[in-house]
Short mmCIF file of C-alpha atoms in Angstrom, two decimals:
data_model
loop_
_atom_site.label_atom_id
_atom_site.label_comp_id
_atom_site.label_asym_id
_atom_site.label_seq_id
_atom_site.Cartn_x
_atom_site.Cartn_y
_atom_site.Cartn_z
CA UNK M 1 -115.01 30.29 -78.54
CA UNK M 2 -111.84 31.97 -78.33
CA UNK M 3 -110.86 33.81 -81.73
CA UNK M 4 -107.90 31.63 -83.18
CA UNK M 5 -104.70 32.72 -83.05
CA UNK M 6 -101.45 31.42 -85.03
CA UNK M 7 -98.67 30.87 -82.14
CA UNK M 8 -96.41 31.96 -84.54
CA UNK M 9 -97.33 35.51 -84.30
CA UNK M 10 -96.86 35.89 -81.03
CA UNK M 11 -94.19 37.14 -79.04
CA UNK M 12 -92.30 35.31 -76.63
CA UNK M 13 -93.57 31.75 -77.97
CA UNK M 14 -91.75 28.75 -78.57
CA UNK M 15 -88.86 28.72 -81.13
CA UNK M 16 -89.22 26.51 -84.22
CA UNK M 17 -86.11 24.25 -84.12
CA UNK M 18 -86.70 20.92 -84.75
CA UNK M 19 -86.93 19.38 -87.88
CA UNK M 20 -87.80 16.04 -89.69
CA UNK M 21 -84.72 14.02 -88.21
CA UNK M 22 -85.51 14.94 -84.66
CA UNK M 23 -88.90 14.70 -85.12
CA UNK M 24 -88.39 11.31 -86.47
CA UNK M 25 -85.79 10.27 -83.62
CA UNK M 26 -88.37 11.46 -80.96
CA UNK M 27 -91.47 9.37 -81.77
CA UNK M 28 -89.22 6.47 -82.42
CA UNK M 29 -87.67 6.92 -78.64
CA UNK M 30 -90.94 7.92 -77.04
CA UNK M 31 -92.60 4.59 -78.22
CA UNK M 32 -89.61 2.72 -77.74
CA UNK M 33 -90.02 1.23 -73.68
CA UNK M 34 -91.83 -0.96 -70.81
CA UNK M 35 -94.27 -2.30 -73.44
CA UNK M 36 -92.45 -4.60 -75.55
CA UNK M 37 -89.93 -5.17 -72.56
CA UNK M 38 -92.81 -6.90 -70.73
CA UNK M 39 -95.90 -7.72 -73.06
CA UNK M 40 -94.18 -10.13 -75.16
CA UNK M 41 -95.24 -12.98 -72.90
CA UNK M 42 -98.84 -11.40 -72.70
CA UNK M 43 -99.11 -11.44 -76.34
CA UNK M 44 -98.09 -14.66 -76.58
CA UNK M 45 -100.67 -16.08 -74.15
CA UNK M 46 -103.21 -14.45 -76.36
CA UNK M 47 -102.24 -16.12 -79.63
CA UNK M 48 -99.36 -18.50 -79.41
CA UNK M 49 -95.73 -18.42 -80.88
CA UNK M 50 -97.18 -15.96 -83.67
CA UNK M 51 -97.25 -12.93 -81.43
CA UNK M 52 -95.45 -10.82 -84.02
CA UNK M 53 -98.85 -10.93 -85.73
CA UNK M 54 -100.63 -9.00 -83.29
CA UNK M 55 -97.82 -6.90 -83.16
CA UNK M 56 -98.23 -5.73 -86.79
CA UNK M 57 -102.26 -5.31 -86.55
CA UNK M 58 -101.85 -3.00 -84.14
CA UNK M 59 -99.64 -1.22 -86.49
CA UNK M 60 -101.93 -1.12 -89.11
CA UNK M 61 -104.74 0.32 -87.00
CA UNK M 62 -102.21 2.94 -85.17
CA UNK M 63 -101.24 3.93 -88.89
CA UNK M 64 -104.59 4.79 -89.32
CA UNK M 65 -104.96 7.20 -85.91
CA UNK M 66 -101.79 8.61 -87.07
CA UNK M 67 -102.94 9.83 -90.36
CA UNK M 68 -106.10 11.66 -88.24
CA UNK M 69 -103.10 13.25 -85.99
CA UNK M 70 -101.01 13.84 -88.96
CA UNK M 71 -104.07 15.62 -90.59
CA UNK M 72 -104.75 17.77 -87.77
CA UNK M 73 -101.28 18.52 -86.39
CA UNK M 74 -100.77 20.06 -89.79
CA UNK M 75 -103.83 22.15 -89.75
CA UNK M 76 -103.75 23.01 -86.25
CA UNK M 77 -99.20 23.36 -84.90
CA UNK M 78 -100.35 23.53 -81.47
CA UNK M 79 -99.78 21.81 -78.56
CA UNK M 80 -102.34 19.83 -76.46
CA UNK M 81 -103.26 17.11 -78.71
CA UNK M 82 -106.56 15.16 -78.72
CA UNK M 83 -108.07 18.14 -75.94
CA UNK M 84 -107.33 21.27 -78.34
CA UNK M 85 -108.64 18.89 -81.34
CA UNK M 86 -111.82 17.71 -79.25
CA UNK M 87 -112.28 21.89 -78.32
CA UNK M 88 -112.21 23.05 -81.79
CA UNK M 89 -114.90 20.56 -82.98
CA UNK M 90 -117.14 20.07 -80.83
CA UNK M 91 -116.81 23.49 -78.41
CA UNK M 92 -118.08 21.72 -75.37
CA UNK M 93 -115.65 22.60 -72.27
CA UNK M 94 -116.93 19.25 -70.60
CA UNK M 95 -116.15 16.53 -73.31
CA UNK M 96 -112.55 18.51 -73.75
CA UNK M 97 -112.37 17.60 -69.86
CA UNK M 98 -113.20 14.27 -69.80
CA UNK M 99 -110.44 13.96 -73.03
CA UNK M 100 -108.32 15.61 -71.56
CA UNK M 101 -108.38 13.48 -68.14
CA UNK M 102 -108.16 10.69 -69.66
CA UNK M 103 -105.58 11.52 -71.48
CA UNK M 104 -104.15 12.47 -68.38
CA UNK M 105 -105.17 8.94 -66.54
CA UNK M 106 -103.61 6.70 -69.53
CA UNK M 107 -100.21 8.05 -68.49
CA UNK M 108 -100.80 6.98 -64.76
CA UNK M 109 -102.11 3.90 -66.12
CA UNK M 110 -98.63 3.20 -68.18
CA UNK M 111 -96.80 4.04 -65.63
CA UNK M 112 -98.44 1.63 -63.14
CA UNK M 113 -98.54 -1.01 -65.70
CA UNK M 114 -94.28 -0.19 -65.70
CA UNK M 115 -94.18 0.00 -61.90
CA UNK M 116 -95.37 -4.01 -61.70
CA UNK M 117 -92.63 -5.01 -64.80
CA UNK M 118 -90.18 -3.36 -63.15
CA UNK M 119 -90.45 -5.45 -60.11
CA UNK M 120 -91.05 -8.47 -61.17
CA UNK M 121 -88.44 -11.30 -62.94
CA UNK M 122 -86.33 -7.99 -64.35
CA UNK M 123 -85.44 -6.77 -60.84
CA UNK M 124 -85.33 -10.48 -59.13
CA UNK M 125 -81.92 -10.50 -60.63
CA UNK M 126 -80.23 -8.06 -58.49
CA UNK M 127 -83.10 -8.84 -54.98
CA UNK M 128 -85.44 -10.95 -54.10
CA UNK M 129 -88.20 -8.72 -53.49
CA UNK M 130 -92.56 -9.32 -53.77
CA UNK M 131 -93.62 -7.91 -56.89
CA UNK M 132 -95.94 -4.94 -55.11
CA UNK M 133 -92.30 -3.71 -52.66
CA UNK M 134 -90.33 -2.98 -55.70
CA UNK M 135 -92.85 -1.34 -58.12
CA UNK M 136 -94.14 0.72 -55.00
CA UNK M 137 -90.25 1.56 -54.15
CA UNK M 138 -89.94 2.18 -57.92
CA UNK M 139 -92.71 4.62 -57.76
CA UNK M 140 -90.76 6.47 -55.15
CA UNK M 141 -87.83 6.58 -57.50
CA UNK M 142 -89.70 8.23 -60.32
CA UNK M 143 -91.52 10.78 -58.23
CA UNK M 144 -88.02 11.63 -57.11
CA UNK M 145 -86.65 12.42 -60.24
CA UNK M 146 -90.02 14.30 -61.33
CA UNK M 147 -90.01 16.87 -58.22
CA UNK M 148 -86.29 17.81 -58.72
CA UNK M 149 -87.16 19.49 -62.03
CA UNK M 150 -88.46 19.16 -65.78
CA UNK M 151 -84.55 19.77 -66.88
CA UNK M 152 -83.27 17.04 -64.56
CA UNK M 153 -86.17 15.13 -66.06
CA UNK M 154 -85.21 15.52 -69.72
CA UNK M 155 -81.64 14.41 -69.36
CA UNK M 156 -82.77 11.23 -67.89
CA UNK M 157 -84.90 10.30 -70.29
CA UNK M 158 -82.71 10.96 -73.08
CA UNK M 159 -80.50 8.68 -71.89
CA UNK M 160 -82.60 5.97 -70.62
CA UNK M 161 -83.97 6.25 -74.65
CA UNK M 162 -80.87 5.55 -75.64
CA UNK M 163 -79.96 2.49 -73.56
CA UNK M 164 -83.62 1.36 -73.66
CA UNK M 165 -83.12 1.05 -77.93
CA UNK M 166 -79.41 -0.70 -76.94
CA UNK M 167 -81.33 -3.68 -75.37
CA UNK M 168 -83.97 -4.04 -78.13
CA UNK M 169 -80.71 -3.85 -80.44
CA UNK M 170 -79.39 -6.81 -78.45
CA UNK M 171 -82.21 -9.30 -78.65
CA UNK M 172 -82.00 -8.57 -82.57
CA UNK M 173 -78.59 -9.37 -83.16
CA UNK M 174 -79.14 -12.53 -80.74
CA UNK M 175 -81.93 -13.49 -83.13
CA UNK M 176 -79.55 -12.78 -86.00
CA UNK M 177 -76.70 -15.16 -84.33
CA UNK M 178 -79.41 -17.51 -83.59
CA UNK M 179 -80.65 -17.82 -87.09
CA UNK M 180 -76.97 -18.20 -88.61
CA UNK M 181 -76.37 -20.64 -85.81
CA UNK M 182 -79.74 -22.69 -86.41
CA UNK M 183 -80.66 -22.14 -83.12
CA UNK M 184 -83.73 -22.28 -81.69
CA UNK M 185 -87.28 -23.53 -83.49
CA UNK M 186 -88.49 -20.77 -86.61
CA UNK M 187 -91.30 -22.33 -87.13
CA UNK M 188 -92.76 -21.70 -83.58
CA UNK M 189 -93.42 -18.15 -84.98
CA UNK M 190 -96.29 -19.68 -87.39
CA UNK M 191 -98.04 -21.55 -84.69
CA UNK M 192 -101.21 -20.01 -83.51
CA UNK M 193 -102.65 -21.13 -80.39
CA UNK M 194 -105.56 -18.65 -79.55
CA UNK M 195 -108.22 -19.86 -76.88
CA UNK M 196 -111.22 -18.61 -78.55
CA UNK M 197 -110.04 -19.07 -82.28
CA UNK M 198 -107.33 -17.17 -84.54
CA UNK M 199 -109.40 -13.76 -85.23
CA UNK M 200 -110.30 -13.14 -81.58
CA UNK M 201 -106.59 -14.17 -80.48
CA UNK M 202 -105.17 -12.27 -82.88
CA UNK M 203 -107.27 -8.65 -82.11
CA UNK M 204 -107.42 -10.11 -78.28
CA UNK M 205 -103.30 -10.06 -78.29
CA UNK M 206 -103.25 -6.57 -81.21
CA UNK M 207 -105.48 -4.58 -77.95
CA UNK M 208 -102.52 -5.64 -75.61
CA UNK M 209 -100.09 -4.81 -78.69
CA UNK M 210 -101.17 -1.80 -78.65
CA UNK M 211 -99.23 -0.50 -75.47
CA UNK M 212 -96.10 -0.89 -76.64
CA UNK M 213 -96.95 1.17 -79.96
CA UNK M 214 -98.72 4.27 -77.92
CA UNK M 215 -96.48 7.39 -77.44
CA UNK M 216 -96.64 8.44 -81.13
CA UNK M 217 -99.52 10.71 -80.07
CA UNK M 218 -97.35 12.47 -78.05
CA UNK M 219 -95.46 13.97 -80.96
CA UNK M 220 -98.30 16.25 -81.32
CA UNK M 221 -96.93 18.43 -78.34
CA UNK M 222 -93.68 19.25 -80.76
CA UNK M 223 -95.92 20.94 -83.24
CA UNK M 224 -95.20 24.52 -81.96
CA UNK M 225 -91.33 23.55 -81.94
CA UNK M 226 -91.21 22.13 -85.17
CA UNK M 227 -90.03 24.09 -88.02
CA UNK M 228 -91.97 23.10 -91.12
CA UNK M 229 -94.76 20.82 -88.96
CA UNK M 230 -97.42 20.67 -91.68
CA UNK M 231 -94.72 19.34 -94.02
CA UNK M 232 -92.41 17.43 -91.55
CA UNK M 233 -94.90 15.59 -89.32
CA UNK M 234 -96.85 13.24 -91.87
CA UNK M 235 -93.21 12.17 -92.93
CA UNK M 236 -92.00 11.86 -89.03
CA UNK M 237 -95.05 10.16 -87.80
CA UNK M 238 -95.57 7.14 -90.30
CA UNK M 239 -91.89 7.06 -90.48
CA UNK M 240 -91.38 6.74 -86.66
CA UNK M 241 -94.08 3.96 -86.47
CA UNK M 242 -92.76 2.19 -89.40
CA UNK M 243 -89.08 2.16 -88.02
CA UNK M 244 -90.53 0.85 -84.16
CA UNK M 245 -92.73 -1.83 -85.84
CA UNK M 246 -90.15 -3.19 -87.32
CA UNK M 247 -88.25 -3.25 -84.30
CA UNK M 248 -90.90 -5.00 -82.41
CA UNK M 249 -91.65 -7.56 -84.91
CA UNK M 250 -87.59 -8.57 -85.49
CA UNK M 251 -88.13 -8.39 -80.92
CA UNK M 252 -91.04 -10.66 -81.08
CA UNK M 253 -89.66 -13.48 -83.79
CA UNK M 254 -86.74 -13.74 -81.58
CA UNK M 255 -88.35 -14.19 -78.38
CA UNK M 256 -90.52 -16.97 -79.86
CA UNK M 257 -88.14 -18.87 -81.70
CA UNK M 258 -85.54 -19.23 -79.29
CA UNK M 259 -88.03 -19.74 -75.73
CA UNK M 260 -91.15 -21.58 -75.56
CA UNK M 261 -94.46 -20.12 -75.11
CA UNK M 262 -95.33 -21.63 -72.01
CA UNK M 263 -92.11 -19.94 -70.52
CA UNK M 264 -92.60 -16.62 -72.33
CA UNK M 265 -96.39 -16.61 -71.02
CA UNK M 266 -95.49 -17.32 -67.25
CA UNK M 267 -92.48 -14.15 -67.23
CA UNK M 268 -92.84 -10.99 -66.28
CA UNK M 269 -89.80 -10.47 -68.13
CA UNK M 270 -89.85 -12.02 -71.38
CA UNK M 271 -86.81 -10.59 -73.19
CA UNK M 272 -84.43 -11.63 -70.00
CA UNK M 273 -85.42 -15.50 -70.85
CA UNK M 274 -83.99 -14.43 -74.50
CA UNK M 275 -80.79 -13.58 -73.17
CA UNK M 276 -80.38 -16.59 -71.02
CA UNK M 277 -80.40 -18.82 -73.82
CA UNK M 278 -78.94 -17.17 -76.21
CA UNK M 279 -76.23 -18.75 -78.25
CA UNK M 280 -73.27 -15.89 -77.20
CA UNK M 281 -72.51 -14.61 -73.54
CA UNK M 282 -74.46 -11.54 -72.87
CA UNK M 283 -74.23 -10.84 -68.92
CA UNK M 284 -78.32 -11.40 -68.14
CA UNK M 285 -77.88 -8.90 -64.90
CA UNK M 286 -76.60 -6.25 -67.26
CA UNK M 287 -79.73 -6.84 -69.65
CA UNK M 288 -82.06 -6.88 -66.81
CA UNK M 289 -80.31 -3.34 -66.16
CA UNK M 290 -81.71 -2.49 -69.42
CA UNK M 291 -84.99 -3.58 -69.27
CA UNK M 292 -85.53 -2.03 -65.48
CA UNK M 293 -83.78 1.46 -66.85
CA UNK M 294 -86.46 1.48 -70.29
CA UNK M 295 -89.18 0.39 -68.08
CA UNK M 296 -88.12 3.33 -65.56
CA UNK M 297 -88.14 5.76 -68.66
CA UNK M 298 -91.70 5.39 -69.77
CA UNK M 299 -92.85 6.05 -65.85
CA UNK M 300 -90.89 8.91 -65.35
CA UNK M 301 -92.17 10.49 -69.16
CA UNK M 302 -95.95 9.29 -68.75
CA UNK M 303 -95.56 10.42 -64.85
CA UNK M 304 -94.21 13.90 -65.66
CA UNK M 305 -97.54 14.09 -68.85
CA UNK M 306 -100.14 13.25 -66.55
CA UNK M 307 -98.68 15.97 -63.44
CA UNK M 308 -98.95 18.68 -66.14
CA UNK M 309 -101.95 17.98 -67.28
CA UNK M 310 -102.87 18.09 -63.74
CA UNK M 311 -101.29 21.37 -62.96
CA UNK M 312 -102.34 23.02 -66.67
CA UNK M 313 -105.96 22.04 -65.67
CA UNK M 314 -105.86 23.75 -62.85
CA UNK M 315 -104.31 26.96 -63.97
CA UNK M 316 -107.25 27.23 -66.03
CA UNK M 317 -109.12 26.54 -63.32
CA UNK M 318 -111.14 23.51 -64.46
CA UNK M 319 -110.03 21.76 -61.58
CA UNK M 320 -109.34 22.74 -57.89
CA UNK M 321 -107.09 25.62 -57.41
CA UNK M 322 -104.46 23.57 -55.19
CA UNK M 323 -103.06 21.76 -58.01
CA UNK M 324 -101.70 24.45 -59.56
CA UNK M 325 -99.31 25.35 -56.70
CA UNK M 326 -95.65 25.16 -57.42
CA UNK M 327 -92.39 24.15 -55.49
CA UNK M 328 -91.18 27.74 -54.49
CA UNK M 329 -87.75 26.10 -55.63
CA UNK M 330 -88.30 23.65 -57.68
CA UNK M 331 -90.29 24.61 -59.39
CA UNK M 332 -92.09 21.56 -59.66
CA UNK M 333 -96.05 21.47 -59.07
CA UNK M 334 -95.79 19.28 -56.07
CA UNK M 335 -99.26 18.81 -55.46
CA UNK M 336 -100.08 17.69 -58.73
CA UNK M 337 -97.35 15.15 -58.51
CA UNK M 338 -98.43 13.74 -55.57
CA UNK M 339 -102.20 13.35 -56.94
CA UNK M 340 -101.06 11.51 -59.69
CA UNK M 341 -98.85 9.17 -57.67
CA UNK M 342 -101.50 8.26 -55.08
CA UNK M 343 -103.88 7.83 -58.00
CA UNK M 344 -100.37 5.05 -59.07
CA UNK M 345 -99.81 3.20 -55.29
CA UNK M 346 -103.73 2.59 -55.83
CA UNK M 347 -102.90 0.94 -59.24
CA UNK M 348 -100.19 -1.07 -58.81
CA UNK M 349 -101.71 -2.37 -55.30
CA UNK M 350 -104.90 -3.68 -57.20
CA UNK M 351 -103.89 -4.58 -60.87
CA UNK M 352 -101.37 -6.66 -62.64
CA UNK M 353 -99.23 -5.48 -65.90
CA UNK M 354 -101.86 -6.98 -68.19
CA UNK M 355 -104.93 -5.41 -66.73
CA UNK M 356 -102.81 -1.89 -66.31
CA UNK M 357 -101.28 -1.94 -69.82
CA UNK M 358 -104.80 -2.79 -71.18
CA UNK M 359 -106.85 -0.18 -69.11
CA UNK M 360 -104.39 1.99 -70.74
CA UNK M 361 -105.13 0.89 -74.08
CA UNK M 362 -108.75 1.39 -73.27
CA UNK M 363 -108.96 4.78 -72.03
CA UNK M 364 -106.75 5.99 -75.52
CA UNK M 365 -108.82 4.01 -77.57
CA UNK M 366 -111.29 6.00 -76.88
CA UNK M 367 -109.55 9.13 -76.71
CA UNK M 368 -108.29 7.83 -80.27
CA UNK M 369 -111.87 7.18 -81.84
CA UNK M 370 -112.93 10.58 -80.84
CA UNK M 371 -109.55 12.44 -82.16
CA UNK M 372 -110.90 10.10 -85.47
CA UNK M 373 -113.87 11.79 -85.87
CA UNK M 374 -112.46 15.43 -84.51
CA UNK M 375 -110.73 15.77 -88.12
CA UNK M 376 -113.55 14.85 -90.02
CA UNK M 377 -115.86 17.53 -88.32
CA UNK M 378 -113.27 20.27 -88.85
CA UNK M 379 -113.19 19.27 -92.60
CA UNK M 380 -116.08 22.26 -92.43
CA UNK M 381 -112.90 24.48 -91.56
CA UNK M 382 -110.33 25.51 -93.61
CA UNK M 383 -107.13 27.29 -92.99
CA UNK M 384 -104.75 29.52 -94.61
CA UNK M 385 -101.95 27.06 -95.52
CA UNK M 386 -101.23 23.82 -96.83
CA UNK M 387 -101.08 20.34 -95.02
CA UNK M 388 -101.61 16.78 -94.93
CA UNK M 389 -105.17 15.50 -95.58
CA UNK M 390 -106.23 11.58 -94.58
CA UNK M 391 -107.61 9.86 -97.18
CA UNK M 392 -111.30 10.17 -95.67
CA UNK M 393 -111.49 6.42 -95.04
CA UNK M 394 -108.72 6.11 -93.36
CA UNK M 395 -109.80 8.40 -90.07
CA UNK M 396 -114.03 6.43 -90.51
CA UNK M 397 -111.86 3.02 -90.89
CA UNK M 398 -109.78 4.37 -87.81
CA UNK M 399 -112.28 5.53 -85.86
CA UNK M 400 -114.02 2.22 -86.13
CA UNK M 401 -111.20 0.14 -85.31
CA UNK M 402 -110.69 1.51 -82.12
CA UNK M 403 -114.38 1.03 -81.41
CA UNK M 404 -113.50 -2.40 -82.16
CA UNK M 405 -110.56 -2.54 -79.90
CA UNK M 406 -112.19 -1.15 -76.85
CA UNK M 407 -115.07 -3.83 -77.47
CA UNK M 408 -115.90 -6.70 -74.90
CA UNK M 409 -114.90 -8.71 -77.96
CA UNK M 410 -110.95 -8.22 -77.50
CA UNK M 411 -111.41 -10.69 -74.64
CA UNK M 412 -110.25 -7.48 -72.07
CA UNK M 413 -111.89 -8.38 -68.69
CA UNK M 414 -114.59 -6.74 -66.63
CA UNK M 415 -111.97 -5.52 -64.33
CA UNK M 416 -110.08 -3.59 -67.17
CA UNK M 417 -113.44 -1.56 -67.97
CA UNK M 418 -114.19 -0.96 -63.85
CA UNK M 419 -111.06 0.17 -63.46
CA UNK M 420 -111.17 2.74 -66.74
CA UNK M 421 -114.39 3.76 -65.49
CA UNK M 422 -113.35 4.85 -61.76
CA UNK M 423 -110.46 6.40 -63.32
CA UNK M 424 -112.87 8.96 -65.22
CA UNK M 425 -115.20 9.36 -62.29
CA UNK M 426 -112.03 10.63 -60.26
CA UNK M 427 -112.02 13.54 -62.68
CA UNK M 428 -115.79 13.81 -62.70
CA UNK M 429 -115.45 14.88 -58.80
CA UNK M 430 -113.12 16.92 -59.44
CA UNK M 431 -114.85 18.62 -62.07
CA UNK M 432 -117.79 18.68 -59.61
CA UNK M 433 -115.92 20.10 -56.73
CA UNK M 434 -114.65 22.48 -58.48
CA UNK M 435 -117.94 23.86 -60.11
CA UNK M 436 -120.37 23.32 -57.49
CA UNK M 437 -117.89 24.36 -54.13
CA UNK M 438 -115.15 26.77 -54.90
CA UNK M 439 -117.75 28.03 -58.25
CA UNK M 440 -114.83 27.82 -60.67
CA UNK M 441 -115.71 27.35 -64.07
CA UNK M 442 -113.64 28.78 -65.73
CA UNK M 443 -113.00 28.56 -69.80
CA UNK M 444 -111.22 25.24 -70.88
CA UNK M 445 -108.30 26.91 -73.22
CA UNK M 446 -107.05 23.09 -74.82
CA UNK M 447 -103.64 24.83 -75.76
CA UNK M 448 -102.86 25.19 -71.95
CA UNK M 449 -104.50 22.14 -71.00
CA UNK M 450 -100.58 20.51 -71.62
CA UNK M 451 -98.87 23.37 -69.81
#
């Protein structure tokens, strides 16, 4: 293995800028999106009027994946995530593939799972369009925005964040009026109604939960930015979660007390039946603007993760050379965007939001569980400075609830688990093609594997 070297040596590498604030600001905006704009009905139809419940349980058991992150961001302020941490533990260029891709897959995943929300009941209020037309014309939008450049790509997601956390803001102060007002039925939000009993409703509807908490992993990618990241990141990280959570929750005891389940479980978008009934005038076209512009952001950032990973891969020539080709003026890798969103038309022509949010949740589950037990193996190694250590049964208990999650148990179909798996075997020909035709195999470096 490659002798380690501290970025911050190094000449011409990435400035350290951004501090605890931004850090903060960023994981809150990057989970922020499609997943509490259109699982709120799923959830529901897992558990009943009490979906803020599952809501918080999969806090809980991301807080514990985010102290392993937390642990090893500090240790390790490189980029690449869950690949360079799966690389420095184990050493084995294949497993930091398959991490790596699936990694790479989730994103596609997401952004499929956003593709069906955004056409469904959010863009029926503008045209009447079938579902699979306006998520595949949707798709076309995003890949638009992704070839014209990573810097025309930034500025739109910055301000879809910030119009994205406007709606979310919206539905609280409705449920604020409402409450005033005595609007609306409270006590809907203590009803469980699971099918197969409270505990398997509740971690059924915590695995679909789940989407809408995943991005705080992505913060990881920062840590060669960030100025003080063994200090700033713990604080940024639990923070972050702990300011979206509450979000969510104050999201999810609105939705149920002012709409009935039934009606929440049937929408594909949830937060628009909110507005409809809410007790003040808020224009329910200019929400479902909202909701299709947050929905659009977390494509376009999970689209523009999973090209990269694509093109990084194949700079290091772990997967077929062709990827790596850039626009010559662009510069955009073009080929690599076009894999991923064939890989997407597939997705969103065979799968619903449900089954795409959860295969999501099932392929970083696992990455998860691994990343888990990555930081206890590199307990063995120590490094020169200080930084945040897990309590150790916080990572084991982590590790083991997203074991849990990726069970049978959850309820998750068949489907959900045939779909994850041809997902992976997509990368498995690739890997094959390129080691047993073109004879690349070539080191896997996991710090460019997020070029």
């Amino acid at each position: 293995m490659a002798t380690e070297v501290d970025p911050r040596t190094l000449g011409g590498g990435l400035r350290r800028v951004i501090g605890r604030k931004v850090l903060m600001l960023f994981v809150v905006g990057d989970i922020l999106g499609a997943g509490i704009y259109a699982l709120v009905g799923q959830v529901a139809g897992e558990v009943g009027g009490a979906v803020w419940a599952p809501f918080l349980v999969a806090f809980v058991l991301a807080a514990l994946t985010a102290t392993a992150y937390a642990e090893l961001v500090g240790k390790y302020p490189r980029a690449a995530g869950a690949a360079l941490y799966t690389n420095k533990a184990f050493g084995i260029p294949f497993v930091t593939f398959i991490v790596a891709f699936a990694v790479m897959m989730s994103g596609i995943t997401s952004a499929s799972a956003a593709a069906r929300a955004f056409g469904g009941d959010y863009l029926a209020e503008f045209v009447s369009l079938p579902t699979l037309a306006g998520a595949l014309i949707f798709l076309a939008l995003v890949t638009l925005v992704n070839f014209a450049g990573i810097s025309e790509s930034i500025k739109v997601n910055v301000a879809l964040t910030v119009i994205e956390a406007f709606g979310l803001l919206v539905i609280m102060v409705i449920g604020v009026f409402a409450l005033i007002g005595g609007d609306g039925e409270p006590s809907r939000v203590l009803e469980f109604d699971p099918a197969n009993g409270a505990f398997l409703g509740v971690l059924g509807g915590a695995a679909l939960a789940f989407y809408a908490l995943l991005g705080f992993e992505d913060s990881v990618n920062l840590a060669e930015e960030a100025k003080n990241p063994a200090r700033d990141f713990p604080v940024a990280l639990f923070g972050g979660l702990a300011i979206t959570v509450v979000i969510y929750i104050a999201v999810a005891f609105t939705a149920t007390m002012l709409v009935d389940t039934e009606t929440l479980k049937t929408s594909t978008g949830p937060l628009l039946e909110v507005v409809r009934v809410a007790g003040f005038d808020f224009p329910p076209k200019l929400f479902a603007l909202i909701a299709l512009l947050a929905v659009g952001n977390t494509a376009l950032i999970n689209m523009i993760m999973a090209s990269r990973l694509v093109y990084g891969m194949a700079r290091e020539r772990i997967v077929p050379p062709v990827f790596a080709i850039v626009h010559s003026r662009r510069a955009t890798p073009w080929p690599a965007i076009v894999f991923t969103v064939a890989i997407a038309v597939v997705l969103v022509s065979t799968g619903d939001i449900g089954g795409l949010a959860d295969t999501t949740v099932l392929l970083l589950l696992c990455v998860f569980a691994l990343v888990n037990v990555c930081v206890l193996v590199l307990r063995r190694e120590r490094v020169g400075h200080e930084h945040f250590r897990a309590p150790t049964w916080m990572p084991v208990l982590g590790a083991l609830s997203c074991a849990l999650l990726a069970m049978p148990i959850t309820g998750r179909e068949g489907a959900v688990y045939l779909r994850a798996a041809v997902l992976i075997a997509v990368g498995l020909v690739l890997w094959l093609v390129n080691r047993l035709i073109l004879g690349r195999t070539g080191p896997v470096d996991a710090e460019r594997l997020d070029a």
